[in-house]
């Protein structure tokens, strides 16, 4: 879930560089980890398939061994390979993913 569409003229597909460059791109394309939980739950509420909704969260499993081990980063590059950025251990990214996973587990 990118913060800005790739076709937009202000889109920044990679979060990096000096502080000014990072600040300029912070809300201009990176994907925010915490939004995956609400997205997965909304998908489930619309389509009723808990396993499919969980499949949107499953790719984060490999990320749990990166950077902040056992945690989820604040943001990810909007462009592949979606490298993590910002805070390496963001509480609301972890909380929303766990909340959604548990709700979907209880629904399947």
XYZ file of C-alpha atoms in Angstrom:
108
model
C 0.000 0.000 0.000
C 2.054 2.877 -1.322
C 1.486 6.362 -0.003
C 1.429 7.720 -3.584
C 0.806 6.060 -6.947
C 3.898 5.287 -9.052
C 2.541 7.306 -11.970
C 2.281 10.502 -9.930
C 4.940 13.122 -10.819
C 5.952 13.477 -7.128
C 6.368 9.729 -6.582
C 9.592 8.576 -4.875
C 10.013 4.816 -5.327
C 13.044 4.536 -3.060
C 13.375 5.986 0.427
C 16.976 7.044 0.982
C 19.634 9.709 0.652
C 20.376 12.581 2.986
C 17.861 13.840 5.551
C 16.317 16.390 3.165
C 15.857 13.778 0.420
C 14.332 11.283 2.853
C 11.990 13.928 4.271
C 10.875 14.926 0.762
C 9.966 11.336 -0.104
C 8.554 10.188 3.244
C 4.886 10.441 2.163
C 5.523 10.291 -1.570
C 5.603 6.589 -2.371
C 6.861 4.396 0.469
C 4.555 1.614 1.618
C 3.573 1.847 5.279
C 3.776 -1.481 7.113
C 0.974 -0.733 9.560
C -1.587 -0.368 6.773
C -1.323 -4.034 5.768
C -3.337 -5.128 8.811
C -6.362 -2.908 8.131
C -6.114 -3.734 4.414
C -6.177 -7.495 5.079
C -9.158 -7.150 7.416
C -11.046 -4.940 4.959
C -10.375 -7.470 2.196
C -11.746 -10.233 4.418
C -14.867 -8.215 5.259
C -15.572 -7.623 1.571
C -14.658 -11.047 0.145
C -15.064 -13.348 3.162
C -11.895 -15.361 2.541
C -9.714 -15.313 5.673
C -6.938 -17.422 4.148
C -6.649 -15.119 1.140
C -6.596 -12.086 3.437
C -3.825 -13.709 5.519
C -1.819 -14.253 2.348
C -1.318 -10.473 2.166
C 0.390 -10.582 5.579
C 2.448 -13.740 4.994
C 5.284 -12.046 3.038
C 6.161 -10.105 6.194
C 7.326 -13.369 7.781
C 10.703 -13.237 6.007
C 11.114 -9.608 7.104
C 11.000 -10.661 10.779
C 14.624 -11.832 10.425
C 15.808 -8.536 8.839
C 16.973 -5.356 10.573
C 15.051 -5.331 13.845
C 14.835 -9.072 14.400
C 11.301 -10.118 15.304
C 9.897 -6.749 14.282
C 8.499 -4.921 11.254
C 9.878 -1.705 9.792
C 8.024 1.579 9.614
C 8.041 1.851 5.815
C 9.205 -0.008 2.717
C 10.330 1.273 -0.670
C 7.407 1.651 -3.043
C 9.472 -0.003 -5.783
C 10.738 -3.577 -5.737
C 12.458 -5.114 -3.919
C 10.555 -3.062 -1.286
C 13.571 -2.518 0.980
C 12.660 -1.580 4.574
C 13.295 1.976 5.755
C 12.555 4.430 8.504
C 12.391 2.947 11.977
C 13.551 -0.705 11.932
C 11.128 -1.742 14.687
C 7.831 0.126 14.443
C 5.324 -0.793 17.166
C 2.207 -0.019 15.134
C 3.465 -2.022 12.153
C 3.861 -5.031 14.450
C 0.618 -4.398 16.339
C -1.603 -4.023 13.281
C -0.118 -7.080 11.594
C -0.582 -9.214 14.724
C -4.089 -7.875 15.323
C -5.167 -8.670 11.785
C -3.512 -12.099 11.816
C -5.264 -13.072 15.066
C -8.656 -11.840 13.863
C -8.261 -13.717 10.595
C -7.123 -16.887 12.420
C -10.264 -16.724 14.560
C -12.402 -16.346 11.419
C -11.001 -19.304 9.481
